[in-house]
């Protein structure tokens, strides 16, 4: 989840700090989408802290976190198909 949070933080920083007229293939994100991205970063950070505090004895916590991320992606795809 640290990787997801870091990638989201990098994307948000790139979109905020890069000049809009000179960046090739710039993804123009509105303020609303940046807010959603910020919430995603916050949720992944909090979820990572919860996983690390509750599963202290688990040696391969990255497997549990990967399954959680995969489950979340599948759930998002199912919701998108329904709407």
mmCIF file of C-alpha atoms in Angstrom:
data_model
loop_
_atom_site.group_PDB
_atom_site.id
_atom_site.type_symbol
_atom_site.label_atom_id
_atom_site.label_comp_id
_atom_site.label_asym_id
_atom_site.label_seq_id
_atom_site.Cartn_x
_atom_site.Cartn_y
_atom_site.Cartn_z
ATOM 1 C CA UNK A 1 0.000 0.000 0.000
ATOM 2 C CA UNK A 2 2.998 2.230 0.405
ATOM 3 C CA UNK A 3 3.612 1.857 -3.319
ATOM 4 C CA UNK A 4 0.037 2.913 -4.140
ATOM 5 C CA UNK A 5 0.273 5.873 -1.773
ATOM 6 C CA UNK A 6 3.638 6.947 -3.168
ATOM 7 C CA UNK A 7 2.431 6.662 -6.767
ATOM 8 C CA UNK A 8 -0.671 8.698 -5.953
ATOM 9 C CA UNK A 9 1.370 11.325 -4.150
ATOM 10 C CA UNK A 10 3.774 11.538 -7.090
ATOM 11 C CA UNK A 11 0.904 11.896 -9.566
ATOM 12 C CA UNK A 12 -0.728 14.603 -7.479
ATOM 13 C CA UNK A 13 2.547 16.499 -7.098
ATOM 14 C CA UNK A 14 3.249 16.209 -10.829
ATOM 15 C CA UNK A 15 -0.201 17.542 -11.712
ATOM 16 C CA UNK A 16 0.013 20.419 -9.262
ATOM 17 C CA UNK A 17 3.606 21.503 -9.921
ATOM 18 C CA UNK A 18 4.045 20.956 -13.663
ATOM 19 C CA UNK A 19 3.370 23.870 -16.006
ATOM 20 C CA UNK A 20 0.182 23.252 -17.934
ATOM 21 C CA UNK A 21 1.291 24.674 -21.300
ATOM 22 C CA UNK A 22 4.726 23.063 -21.658
ATOM 23 C CA UNK A 23 4.182 19.540 -20.333
ATOM 24 C CA UNK A 24 3.708 17.051 -23.185
ATOM 25 C CA UNK A 25 0.846 14.622 -22.706
ATOM 26 C CA UNK A 26 -0.199 16.388 -19.535
ATOM 27 C CA UNK A 27 -3.218 14.832 -17.853
ATOM 28 C CA UNK A 28 -5.420 17.757 -16.949
ATOM 29 C CA UNK A 29 -7.002 16.938 -13.616
ATOM 30 C CA UNK A 30 -9.564 19.247 -12.100
ATOM 31 C CA UNK A 31 -9.479 20.189 -8.453
ATOM 32 C CA UNK A 32 -12.206 17.646 -7.697
ATOM 33 C CA UNK A 33 -10.139 14.768 -9.067
ATOM 34 C CA UNK A 34 -7.096 15.975 -7.148
ATOM 35 C CA UNK A 35 -9.246 15.972 -4.003
ATOM 36 C CA UNK A 36 -10.327 12.395 -4.706
ATOM 37 C CA UNK A 37 -6.683 11.440 -5.303
ATOM 38 C CA UNK A 38 -5.741 13.063 -1.987
ATOM 39 C CA UNK A 39 -8.463 11.067 -0.236
ATOM 40 C CA UNK A 40 -7.147 7.888 -1.881
ATOM 41 C CA UNK A 41 -3.656 8.646 -0.586
ATOM 42 C CA UNK A 42 -5.038 9.239 2.917
ATOM 43 C CA UNK A 43 -7.081 6.022 2.873
ATOM 44 C CA UNK A 44 -4.139 3.905 1.705
ATOM 45 C CA UNK A 45 -1.908 5.445 4.386
ATOM 46 C CA UNK A 46 -4.454 4.777 7.158
ATOM 47 C CA UNK A 47 -5.177 1.268 5.877
ATOM 48 C CA UNK A 48 -1.461 0.491 5.805
ATOM 49 C CA UNK A 49 -1.122 1.645 9.414
ATOM 50 C CA UNK A 50 -4.109 -0.489 10.451
ATOM 51 C CA UNK A 51 -2.715 -3.563 8.679
ATOM 52 C CA UNK A 52 0.704 -3.095 10.237
ATOM 53 C CA UNK A 53 -0.671 -2.620 13.752
ATOM 54 C CA UNK A 54 -3.148 -5.514 13.667
ATOM 55 C CA UNK A 55 -0.967 -8.024 11.814
ATOM 56 C CA UNK A 56 2.329 -7.562 13.649
ATOM 57 C CA UNK A 57 3.095 -11.280 13.799
ATOM 58 C CA UNK A 58 2.523 -11.903 10.105
ATOM 59 C CA UNK A 59 5.843 -12.270 8.277
ATOM 60 C CA UNK A 60 4.520 -11.632 4.772
ATOM 61 C CA UNK A 61 2.177 -8.712 5.302
ATOM 62 C CA UNK A 62 2.649 -7.649 1.688
ATOM 63 C CA UNK A 63 0.593 -10.658 0.560
ATOM 64 C CA UNK A 64 -2.367 -9.567 2.689
ATOM 65 C CA UNK A 65 -2.033 -5.980 1.458
ATOM 66 C CA UNK A 66 -1.832 -7.136 -2.175
ATOM 67 C CA UNK A 67 -4.974 -9.231 -1.778
ATOM 68 C CA UNK A 68 -6.734 -6.218 -0.238
ATOM 69 C CA UNK A 69 -5.725 -4.001 -3.167
ATOM 70 C CA UNK A 70 -6.783 -6.673 -5.674
ATOM 71 C CA UNK A 71 -10.148 -7.050 -3.922
ATOM 72 C CA UNK A 72 -10.639 -3.275 -4.009
ATOM 73 C CA UNK A 73 -9.843 -3.096 -7.744
ATOM 74 C CA UNK A 74 -12.254 -5.944 -8.504
ATOM 75 C CA UNK A 75 -14.957 -4.257 -6.447
ATOM 76 C CA UNK A 76 -14.440 -0.969 -8.303
ATOM 77 C CA UNK A 77 -14.690 -2.755 -11.674
ATOM 78 C CA UNK A 78 -17.899 -4.498 -10.623
ATOM 79 C CA UNK A 79 -19.430 -1.191 -9.499
ATOM 80 C CA UNK A 80 -18.430 0.457 -12.787
ATOM 81 C CA UNK A 81 -20.076 -2.345 -14.778
ATOM 82 C CA UNK A 82 -23.319 -1.938 -12.801
ATOM 83 C CA UNK A 83 -23.609 1.773 -13.479
#
